[in-house]
């Protein structure tokens, strides 16, 4: 099937079309509001939204006439029994796929691009309804991702706002390259233009990704757990290659996210100037000092480690090389995260969803708190910190005047029980209610 078919197929998916429209002005009466995560929540607040943007937040439950509005032109949402927060941001997702222990491991040989596009529709909806109004998708075919972003932006389907890498810059034979099949199959598939060898070639790969619409550049600095090769999880891209990637990305206005497990690759990536380390399973003292010096963020993806370890007991189709790496990496993730907390480095929320089930993203909050992070700080990683790492802190991350009306609500207080975030009752993105509308 031709790649150009994917967008037209997405456009035909009427059953997922979001027909909701929103009035020009919406007023929310909120019981408690954590407007700025990290600070204390406020009780009995009125949030005024115009054209999808927060205009004003006032104390008390104020009526339209008190605010200078004609009742006929205003929608009032009664959330007086809810706890409101900014919409969450997941900085590491794979929205077009999901691991399935019951699936044929060779299913990919029968799939078309359109299959992945169709799969992305319920995954996107589940993610949004779980309270994640923005995601950074670190992978995925550019033809699918670009079409998916357009479909969500146009309201054709429901989903989070997406910033995408459209693949990853990887070394030949490393994590991100194609493994495990005979030479005839691999020759037929060909080599992705994201695969590179040497500084100049890696610079070319970055430019190719930007040309195809990448919002951020992802690199695989080290080996990966789920690549089917016994190549370990140590450094794979060279220091010079990573430096070239970062310099090229910066020249084109893109940040760099580095998949990295072992400390050698983490530290090399930080020295090269990446903006975030994804996973960071084996941080050492040098890693912490480099994070502190550069201001880079750790995106710990704790849920990924837990999910693949859980999968060992139910999936008989995991290749031996991957099993060995799961058993090696999963048990060390908690200790690395605790080292990051002790070092007080920047941390942004990310799940690696797709490895875990889409829509269960909030399990990451549970793990952060279980491993020692304060509840309010955990919420801050998925709001203020994530927005800052995205470079969208002026539009996302807090409920303040001039920012997108991305709002989620729960029944209880997540600062007292983080498990409340596993059951989101209300989701608004850009002023449109996608879940739990309650109009007065």
CSV table of C-alpha atoms in Angstrom, one decimal:
chain,number,residue,atom,x,y,z
A,1,UNK,CA,0.0,0.0,0.0
A,2,UNK,CA,1.3,3.4,-0.9
A,3,UNK,CA,2.3,5.7,2.0
A,4,UNK,CA,0.1,8.5,0.8
A,5,UNK,CA,-3.0,6.3,1.6
A,6,UNK,CA,-2.5,6.6,5.4
A,7,UNK,CA,-3.8,10.1,5.7
A,8,UNK,CA,-6.9,9.4,3.7
A,9,UNK,CA,-7.7,6.3,5.7
A,10,UNK,CA,-7.4,8.3,8.9
A,11,UNK,CA,-9.8,10.9,7.6
A,12,UNK,CA,-12.4,8.2,6.9
A,13,UNK,CA,-12.6,6.9,10.5
A,14,UNK,CA,-16.0,8.5,11.2
A,15,UNK,CA,-16.6,6.2,14.2
A,16,UNK,CA,-13.8,8.0,16.1
A,17,UNK,CA,-14.6,11.5,15.0
A,18,UNK,CA,-14.9,14.0,17.9
A,19,UNK,CA,-18.0,16.2,17.1
A,20,UNK,CA,-17.7,18.2,20.3
A,21,UNK,CA,-17.7,21.9,20.0
A,22,UNK,CA,-17.1,24.3,22.8
A,23,UNK,CA,-18.7,27.7,23.5
A,24,UNK,CA,-16.4,30.7,23.2
A,25,UNK,CA,-16.5,31.1,27.0
A,26,UNK,CA,-16.4,28.3,29.6
A,27,UNK,CA,-16.5,28.9,33.4
A,28,UNK,CA,-15.4,26.1,35.7
A,29,UNK,CA,-16.4,26.0,39.4
A,30,UNK,CA,-13.7,23.9,41.0
A,31,UNK,CA,-13.5,22.5,44.5
A,32,UNK,CA,-9.7,22.4,44.7
A,33,UNK,CA,-7.2,23.6,42.1
A,34,UNK,CA,-3.5,22.7,42.0
A,35,UNK,CA,-2.8,25.5,39.5
A,36,UNK,CA,1.0,25.4,40.0
A,37,UNK,CA,2.3,21.9,40.9
A,38,UNK,CA,4.8,22.0,43.6
A,39,UNK,CA,2.8,24.6,45.5
A,40,UNK,CA,-0.3,24.2,47.7
A,41,UNK,CA,-3.7,23.8,46.0
A,42,UNK,CA,-6.5,26.4,46.5
A,43,UNK,CA,-10.1,25.7,47.4
A,44,UNK,CA,-13.3,27.0,45.7
A,45,UNK,CA,-11.9,28.5,42.5
A,46,UNK,CA,-13.5,29.8,39.3
A,47,UNK,CA,-11.6,29.3,36.1
A,48,UNK,CA,-12.6,31.4,33.1
A,49,UNK,CA,-11.7,30.0,29.6
A,50,UNK,CA,-12.0,31.8,26.3
A,51,UNK,CA,-11.3,30.2,22.9
A,52,UNK,CA,-9.5,27.3,24.6
A,53,UNK,CA,-7.2,29.6,26.6
A,54,UNK,CA,-7.3,30.3,30.4
A,55,UNK,CA,-8.2,34.0,30.8
A,56,UNK,CA,-8.5,34.3,34.5
A,57,UNK,CA,-8.8,32.3,37.8
A,58,UNK,CA,-10.7,33.9,40.7
A,59,UNK,CA,-11.4,32.9,44.3
A,60,UNK,CA,-15.0,31.7,45.0
A,61,UNK,CA,-17.7,30.3,42.7
A,62,UNK,CA,-18.5,33.4,40.6
A,63,UNK,CA,-21.4,33.6,38.2
A,64,UNK,CA,-21.2,34.9,34.6
A,65,UNK,CA,-23.0,38.2,35.6
A,66,UNK,CA,-20.3,38.8,38.3
A,67,UNK,CA,-17.7,38.4,35.6
A,68,UNK,CA,-19.4,40.6,33.0
A,69,UNK,CA,-20.8,37.8,30.8
A,70,UNK,CA,-24.2,37.1,29.4
A,71,UNK,CA,-25.4,33.7,30.7
A,72,UNK,CA,-26.6,32.7,27.2
A,73,UNK,CA,-23.1,32.8,25.8
A,74,UNK,CA,-21.4,30.9,28.6
A,75,UNK,CA,-21.0,27.2,29.5
A,76,UNK,CA,-20.7,26.6,33.2
A,77,UNK,CA,-19.1,23.3,34.4
A,78,UNK,CA,-19.7,22.2,37.9
A,79,UNK,CA,-16.6,20.6,39.3
A,80,UNK,CA,-17.1,21.7,42.9
A,81,UNK,CA,-16.5,18.2,44.2
A,82,UNK,CA,-13.3,17.7,42.1
A,83,UNK,CA,-9.6,18.2,42.5
A,84,UNK,CA,-8.2,20.0,39.3
A,85,UNK,CA,-4.7,20.0,37.9
A,86,UNK,CA,-3.0,20.9,34.6
A,87,UNK,CA,-3.2,18.2,31.9
A,88,UNK,CA,-0.4,15.8,32.2
A,89,UNK,CA,2.5,15.4,29.7
A,90,UNK,CA,4.1,12.1,29.0
A,91,UNK,CA,7.6,12.7,27.5
A,92,UNK,CA,8.2,9.1,26.2
A,93,UNK,CA,5.5,7.3,24.3
A,94,UNK,CA,5.1,4.9,21.3
A,95,UNK,CA,1.6,5.7,20.4
A,96,UNK,CA,1.4,3.6,17.2
A,97,UNK,CA,2.1,0.2,18.9
A,98,UNK,CA,1.7,-1.8,22.0
A,99,UNK,CA,3.3,-5.0,23.2
A,100,UNK,CA,0.9,-8.0,23.2
A,101,UNK,CA,2.1,-11.3,24.7
A,102,UNK,CA,-0.6,-13.2,22.8
A,103,UNK,CA,0.3,-11.8,19.4
A,104,UNK,CA,2.2,-13.6,16.7
A,105,UNK,CA,5.8,-12.2,17.0
A,106,UNK,CA,6.1,-12.2,13.2
A,107,UNK,CA,2.8,-10.3,12.7
A,108,UNK,CA,4.7,-7.3,11.4
A,109,UNK,CA,5.4,-9.2,8.2
A,110,UNK,CA,1.7,-8.9,7.3
A,111,UNK,CA,1.0,-5.4,8.5
A,112,UNK,CA,0.6,-2.3,6.4
A,113,UNK,CA,1.3,1.3,7.5
A,114,UNK,CA,-2.5,1.7,7.7
A,115,UNK,CA,-2.7,-1.0,10.4
A,116,UNK,CA,-0.5,1.0,12.7
A,117,UNK,CA,-2.5,4.1,11.9
A,118,UNK,CA,-5.7,2.4,12.9
A,119,UNK,CA,-4.1,1.0,16.0
A,120,UNK,CA,-3.0,4.5,17.0
A,121,UNK,CA,-6.6,5.7,17.2
A,122,UNK,CA,-7.7,3.8,20.3
A,123,UNK,CA,-4.3,4.2,21.9
A,124,UNK,CA,-4.5,8.0,21.4
A,125,UNK,CA,-8.0,8.1,22.9
A,126,UNK,CA,-7.0,6.0,25.9
A,127,UNK,CA,-4.0,8.2,26.5
A,128,UNK,CA,-6.1,11.4,26.4
A,129,UNK,CA,-8.8,9.9,28.7
A,130,UNK,CA,-6.1,8.9,31.2
A,131,UNK,CA,-5.4,12.6,31.6
A,132,UNK,CA,-2.4,13.0,29.3
A,133,UNK,CA,-3.2,15.9,27.0
A,134,UNK,CA,0.3,16.2,25.5
A,135,UNK,CA,2.8,13.5,24.7
A,136,UNK,CA,6.3,13.4,23.2
A,137,UNK,CA,6.3,10.3,20.9
A,138,UNK,CA,9.8,9.0,20.6
A,139,UNK,CA,9.5,6.7,17.6
A,140,UNK,CA,7.1,5.9,14.8
A,141,UNK,CA,7.0,6.1,11.0
A,142,UNK,CA,6.9,9.8,9.9
A,143,UNK,CA,4.1,9.2,7.4
A,144,UNK,CA,1.9,7.8,10.1
A,145,UNK,CA,2.9,10.2,12.8
A,146,UNK,CA,2.5,13.3,10.6
A,147,UNK,CA,-1.0,12.1,9.6
A,148,UNK,CA,-2.0,11.2,13.1
A,149,UNK,CA,-0.9,14.7,14.4
A,150,UNK,CA,-3.0,16.4,11.7
A,151,UNK,CA,-6.0,14.2,12.4
A,152,UNK,CA,-5.9,15.0,16.1
A,153,UNK,CA,-5.3,18.7,15.5
A,154,UNK,CA,-8.3,18.8,13.1
A,155,UNK,CA,-10.6,17.0,15.6
A,156,UNK,CA,-11.0,14.0,13.3
A,157,UNK,CA,-10.0,11.7,16.2
A,158,UNK,CA,-9.5,12.2,19.9
A,159,UNK,CA,-6.0,12.2,21.2
A,160,UNK,CA,-3.2,14.2,23.0
A,161,UNK,CA,-1.2,17.0,21.5
A,162,UNK,CA,1.8,15.2,19.9
A,163,UNK,CA,5.5,16.2,19.6
A,164,UNK,CA,7.2,13.5,17.6
A,165,UNK,CA,10.7,12.3,16.8
A,166,UNK,CA,9.6,10.2,13.8
A,167,UNK,CA,12.2,7.5,14.5
A,168,UNK,CA,15.6,7.6,16.1
A,169,UNK,CA,19.2,8.1,14.9
A,170,UNK,CA,21.0,4.8,15.6
A,171,UNK,CA,24.2,3.0,14.8
A,172,UNK,CA,24.4,0.2,12.4
A,173,UNK,CA,23.8,-3.0,14.3
A,174,UNK,CA,22.7,-1.1,17.4
A,175,UNK,CA,19.4,-0.5,19.1
A,176,UNK,CA,17.1,0.9,16.6
A,177,UNK,CA,18.5,-1.1,13.7
A,178,UNK,CA,16.8,-4.2,12.3
A,179,UNK,CA,17.9,-7.5,13.8
A,180,UNK,CA,17.2,-11.2,14.0
A,181,UNK,CA,16.3,-12.3,10.5
A,182,UNK,CA,18.2,-13.8,7.6
A,183,UNK,CA,20.1,-11.6,5.2
A,184,UNK,CA,17.5,-12.0,2.4
A,185,UNK,CA,14.7,-10.5,4.6
A,186,UNK,CA,16.9,-7.7,5.8
A,187,UNK,CA,18.1,-6.9,2.3
A,188,UNK,CA,14.5,-6.8,1.1
A,189,UNK,CA,13.5,-4.4,3.9
A,190,UNK,CA,16.5,-2.2,3.4
A,191,UNK,CA,18.3,0.2,5.8
A,192,UNK,CA,16.4,3.1,7.4
A,193,UNK,CA,17.9,6.5,6.6
A,194,UNK,CA,18.0,7.0,10.4
A,195,UNK,CA,20.9,4.5,10.7
A,196,UNK,CA,24.3,6.1,10.5
A,197,UNK,CA,28.0,5.5,10.7
A,198,UNK,CA,30.4,8.3,11.6
A,199,UNK,CA,29.9,12.0,12.4
A,200,UNK,CA,29.0,13.2,9.0
A,201,UNK,CA,26.6,10.4,8.3
A,202,UNK,CA,24.9,11.0,11.7
A,203,UNK,CA,24.5,14.7,10.9
A,204,UNK,CA,22.8,13.7,7.6
A,205,UNK,CA,20.4,11.4,9.5
A,206,UNK,CA,19.4,14.3,11.8
A,207,UNK,CA,18.7,16.5,8.8
A,208,UNK,CA,16.6,13.8,7.1
A,209,UNK,CA,14.5,13.5,10.2
A,210,UNK,CA,13.9,17.2,10.5
A,211,UNK,CA,13.0,17.2,6.8
A,212,UNK,CA,10.3,14.6,7.5
A,213,UNK,CA,8.7,16.7,10.2
A,214,UNK,CA,10.5,15.6,13.5
A,215,UNK,CA,9.8,18.0,16.4
A,216,UNK,CA,12.6,16.5,18.5
A,217,UNK,CA,15.6,14.2,17.7
A,218,UNK,CA,15.9,10.9,19.4
A,219,UNK,CA,19.1,9.0,19.5
A,220,UNK,CA,20.0,5.5,20.8
A,221,UNK,CA,23.2,6.2,22.7
A,222,UNK,CA,23.3,2.7,24.1
A,223,UNK,CA,21.9,-0.7,23.4
A,224,UNK,CA,18.3,-1.4,24.2
A,225,UNK,CA,16.5,-4.1,26.2
A,226,UNK,CA,13.9,-4.9,23.5
A,227,UNK,CA,16.2,-5.0,20.4
A,228,UNK,CA,16.7,-8.7,19.4
A,229,UNK,CA,20.5,-8.9,19.6
A,230,UNK,CA,22.9,-9.9,22.3
A,231,UNK,CA,24.7,-6.5,22.1
A,232,UNK,CA,24.2,-5.4,25.7
A,233,UNK,CA,23.0,-2.0,26.9
A,234,UNK,CA,26.3,-0.1,26.8
A,235,UNK,CA,27.4,2.8,24.6
A,236,UNK,CA,26.8,2.2,20.9
A,237,UNK,CA,27.0,5.7,19.2
A,238,UNK,CA,30.5,7.1,19.6
A,239,UNK,CA,31.2,10.4,21.4
A,240,UNK,CA,32.0,12.1,18.1
A,241,UNK,CA,28.8,10.8,16.5
A,242,UNK,CA,26.7,12.1,19.4
A,243,UNK,CA,28.4,15.5,19.4
A,244,UNK,CA,27.7,15.8,15.7
A,245,UNK,CA,24.0,14.9,16.2
A,246,UNK,CA,23.5,17.4,19.0
A,247,UNK,CA,25.2,20.2,17.0
A,248,UNK,CA,23.2,19.5,13.9
A,249,UNK,CA,19.9,19.3,15.8
A,250,UNK,CA,20.6,22.6,17.6
A,251,UNK,CA,21.4,24.3,14.3
A,252,UNK,CA,18.0,23.2,13.1
A,253,UNK,CA,16.2,24.2,16.3
A,254,UNK,CA,15.6,20.8,17.7
A,255,UNK,CA,16.2,19.3,21.1
A,256,UNK,CA,17.8,15.8,21.5
A,257,UNK,CA,16.5,13.0,23.7
A,258,UNK,CA,19.0,10.2,24.3
A,259,UNK,CA,17.9,6.6,24.9
A,260,UNK,CA,20.6,5.4,27.3
A,261,UNK,CA,20.9,2.6,29.9
A,262,UNK,CA,24.5,2.0,31.1
A,263,UNK,CA,26.4,4.9,32.6
A,264,UNK,CA,29.1,5.0,29.9
A,265,UNK,CA,26.5,5.9,27.3
A,266,UNK,CA,24.5,8.2,29.6
A,267,UNK,CA,27.6,10.2,30.5
A,268,UNK,CA,28.8,10.4,26.9
A,269,UNK,CA,25.4,11.7,25.8
A,270,UNK,CA,25.4,14.3,28.6
A,271,UNK,CA,28.8,15.5,27.6
A,272,UNK,CA,27.6,15.8,24.0
A,273,UNK,CA,24.9,18.1,25.2
A,274,UNK,CA,21.7,16.2,24.9
A,275,UNK,CA,18.6,17.7,26.6
A,276,UNK,CA,17.3,14.5,28.2
A,277,UNK,CA,18.3,11.0,29.1
A,278,UNK,CA,15.6,8.4,28.5
A,279,UNK,CA,15.7,5.5,31.0
A,280,UNK,CA,19.0,6.1,32.7
A,281,UNK,CA,19.0,2.7,34.3
A,282,UNK,CA,22.6,2.7,35.6
A,283,UNK,CA,23.4,6.3,36.8
A,284,UNK,CA,26.6,6.7,38.6
A,285,UNK,CA,28.2,9.6,40.5
A,286,UNK,CA,29.6,11.1,37.3
A,287,UNK,CA,26.1,11.0,35.7
A,288,UNK,CA,24.6,13.0,38.6
A,289,UNK,CA,27.4,15.6,38.3
A,290,UNK,CA,26.8,15.9,34.6
A,291,UNK,CA,23.1,16.3,35.0
A,292,UNK,CA,23.7,19.0,37.6
A,293,UNK,CA,26.2,20.8,35.3
A,294,UNK,CA,24.2,20.7,32.1
A,295,UNK,CA,20.7,21.0,33.4
A,296,UNK,CA,19.6,18.0,31.3
A,297,UNK,CA,16.5,16.1,32.4
A,298,UNK,CA,16.1,12.4,33.3
A,299,UNK,CA,13.0,10.8,31.9
A,300,UNK,CA,13.1,7.6,34.0
A,301,UNK,CA,10.4,5.4,32.4
A,302,UNK,CA,10.1,3.3,35.5
A,303,UNK,CA,6.9,1.7,34.2
A,304,UNK,CA,8.8,0.2,31.2
A,305,UNK,CA,11.1,-1.7,33.5
A,306,UNK,CA,8.2,-3.0,35.6
A,307,UNK,CA,6.1,-3.9,32.5
A,308,UNK,CA,8.7,-6.0,30.7
A,309,UNK,CA,9.6,-7.8,33.9
A,310,UNK,CA,5.9,-8.6,34.4
A,311,UNK,CA,5.7,-9.8,30.8
A,312,UNK,CA,8.4,-12.5,31.4
A,313,UNK,CA,5.8,-14.7,33.2
A,314,UNK,CA,3.1,-14.4,30.5
A,315,UNK,CA,4.9,-14.2,27.1
A,316,UNK,CA,6.6,-17.4,25.8
A,317,UNK,CA,7.7,-15.6,22.6
A,318,UNK,CA,10.3,-13.3,24.0
A,319,UNK,CA,13.7,-14.0,22.3
A,320,UNK,CA,16.5,-15.2,24.6
A,321,UNK,CA,18.7,-12.1,23.9
A,322,UNK,CA,15.8,-9.9,25.2
A,323,UNK,CA,15.1,-12.1,28.2
A,324,UNK,CA,18.7,-11.8,29.3
A,325,UNK,CA,18.6,-8.0,29.1
A,326,UNK,CA,15.2,-7.7,30.9
A,327,UNK,CA,16.7,-9.7,33.8
A,328,UNK,CA,19.8,-7.5,33.8
A,329,UNK,CA,18.1,-4.1,33.6
A,330,UNK,CA,14.7,-4.3,35.3
A,331,UNK,CA,16.1,-4.9,38.9
A,332,UNK,CA,18.4,-1.9,38.9
A,333,UNK,CA,16.0,0.8,37.8
A,334,UNK,CA,14.7,1.6,41.3
A,335,UNK,CA,18.2,2.2,42.7
A,336,UNK,CA,19.1,4.5,39.8
A,337,UNK,CA,16.0,6.6,40.3
A,338,UNK,CA,16.7,6.9,44.0
A,339,UNK,CA,20.2,8.1,43.1
A,340,UNK,CA,18.7,10.8,40.9
A,341,UNK,CA,16.3,11.9,43.7
A,342,UNK,CA,19.2,12.2,46.1
A,343,UNK,CA,21.2,14.2,43.5
A,344,UNK,CA,18.2,16.6,43.0
A,345,UNK,CA,18.6,16.5,39.2
A,346,UNK,CA,15.8,17.6,36.8
A,347,UNK,CA,13.3,14.8,36.2
A,348,UNK,CA,10.5,14.8,33.7
A,349,UNK,CA,7.7,12.3,33.5
A,350,UNK,CA,7.8,9.5,30.8
A,351,UNK,CA,6.4,6.0,30.6
A,352,UNK,CA,7.6,4.4,27.4
A,353,UNK,CA,3.9,3.5,26.8
A,354,UNK,CA,3.6,1.0,24.1
A,355,UNK,CA,6.0,-1.2,26.1
A,356,UNK,CA,3.3,-0.8,28.8
A,357,UNK,CA,-0.4,-0.5,27.9
A,358,UNK,CA,-1.6,2.8,26.6
A,359,UNK,CA,-4.0,4.5,29.1
A,360,UNK,CA,-2.1,3.1,32.1
A,361,UNK,CA,0.4,5.9,32.0
A,362,UNK,CA,-0.4,7.0,35.6
A,363,UNK,CA,1.2,3.9,37.0
A,364,UNK,CA,4.4,5.9,36.6
A,365,UNK,CA,3.2,8.3,39.3
A,366,UNK,CA,2.7,5.3,41.6
A,367,UNK,CA,6.2,4.0,41.0
A,368,UNK,CA,7.8,7.5,41.5
A,369,UNK,CA,6.1,7.8,44.9
A,370,UNK,CA,6.8,4.2,45.8
A,371,UNK,CA,10.5,4.9,45.1
A,372,UNK,CA,10.6,8.0,47.3
A,373,UNK,CA,9.3,11.0,45.4
A,374,UNK,CA,6.8,13.4,47.0
A,375,UNK,CA,3.3,13.3,45.4
A,376,UNK,CA,3.3,17.0,44.5
A,377,UNK,CA,6.8,16.7,43.0
A,378,UNK,CA,5.7,13.6,41.0
A,379,UNK,CA,2.8,15.7,39.5
A,380,UNK,CA,5.3,18.5,38.8
A,381,UNK,CA,7.4,16.1,36.7
A,382,UNK,CA,4.4,15.6,34.4
A,383,UNK,CA,3.4,19.3,34.2
A,384,UNK,CA,5.9,22.1,34.8
A,385,UNK,CA,9.1,20.0,34.3
A,386,UNK,CA,7.8,18.2,31.2
A,387,UNK,CA,6.5,21.5,29.7
A,388,UNK,CA,9.9,23.1,30.3
A,389,UNK,CA,11.7,20.2,28.6
A,390,UNK,CA,9.4,20.5,25.6
A,391,UNK,CA,10.1,24.2,25.4
A,392,UNK,CA,6.4,24.9,25.8
A,393,UNK,CA,6.4,26.2,29.4
A,394,UNK,CA,4.6,29.4,28.2
A,395,UNK,CA,1.6,27.4,27.1
A,396,UNK,CA,1.6,24.2,29.2
A,397,UNK,CA,2.3,22.9,32.6
A,398,UNK,CA,0.3,25.2,34.9
A,399,UNK,CA,-3.2,26.6,35.1
A,400,UNK,CA,-2.5,30.3,34.6
A,401,UNK,CA,-3.6,33.2,32.5
A,402,UNK,CA,-2.7,32.8,28.8
A,403,UNK,CA,-2.0,29.1,28.9
A,404,UNK,CA,-3.9,26.3,27.1
A,405,UNK,CA,-7.0,25.1,28.9
A,406,UNK,CA,-5.6,21.6,29.4
A,407,UNK,CA,-7.3,20.5,32.7
A,408,UNK,CA,-7.8,17.1,34.4
A,409,UNK,CA,-9.8,16.3,37.5
A,410,UNK,CA,-10.2,13.5,40.0
A,411,UNK,CA,-12.6,12.9,42.9
A,412,UNK,CA,-10.0,12.7,45.7
A,413,UNK,CA,-6.8,14.5,46.7
A,414,UNK,CA,-3.8,13.0,44.8
A,415,UNK,CA,-1.4,14.8,47.2
A,416,UNK,CA,-2.7,12.5,49.9
A,417,UNK,CA,-3.2,9.4,47.7
A,418,UNK,CA,-1.4,9.2,44.4
A,419,UNK,CA,-3.6,6.3,43.3
A,420,UNK,CA,-6.3,8.9,42.6
A,421,UNK,CA,-4.5,9.6,39.3
A,422,UNK,CA,-5.3,6.1,38.1
A,423,UNK,CA,-9.0,7.1,37.8
A,424,UNK,CA,-9.3,10.4,35.9
A,425,UNK,CA,-12.9,11.8,36.0
A,426,UNK,CA,-12.6,14.9,33.8
A,427,UNK,CA,-10.4,15.8,30.9
A,428,UNK,CA,-10.3,19.0,28.9
A,429,UNK,CA,-7.8,19.8,26.2
A,430,UNK,CA,-7.6,23.2,24.6
A,431,UNK,CA,-11.0,24.1,26.1
A,432,UNK,CA,-12.8,21.0,24.7
A,433,UNK,CA,-14.1,18.5,27.2
A,434,UNK,CA,-13.3,14.9,26.2
A,435,UNK,CA,-14.3,13.1,29.4
A,436,UNK,CA,-16.8,13.8,32.3
A,437,UNK,CA,-18.6,16.9,31.3
A,438,UNK,CA,-20.9,18.3,34.0
A,439,UNK,CA,-22.8,21.4,32.8
A,440,UNK,CA,-24.8,23.4,35.4
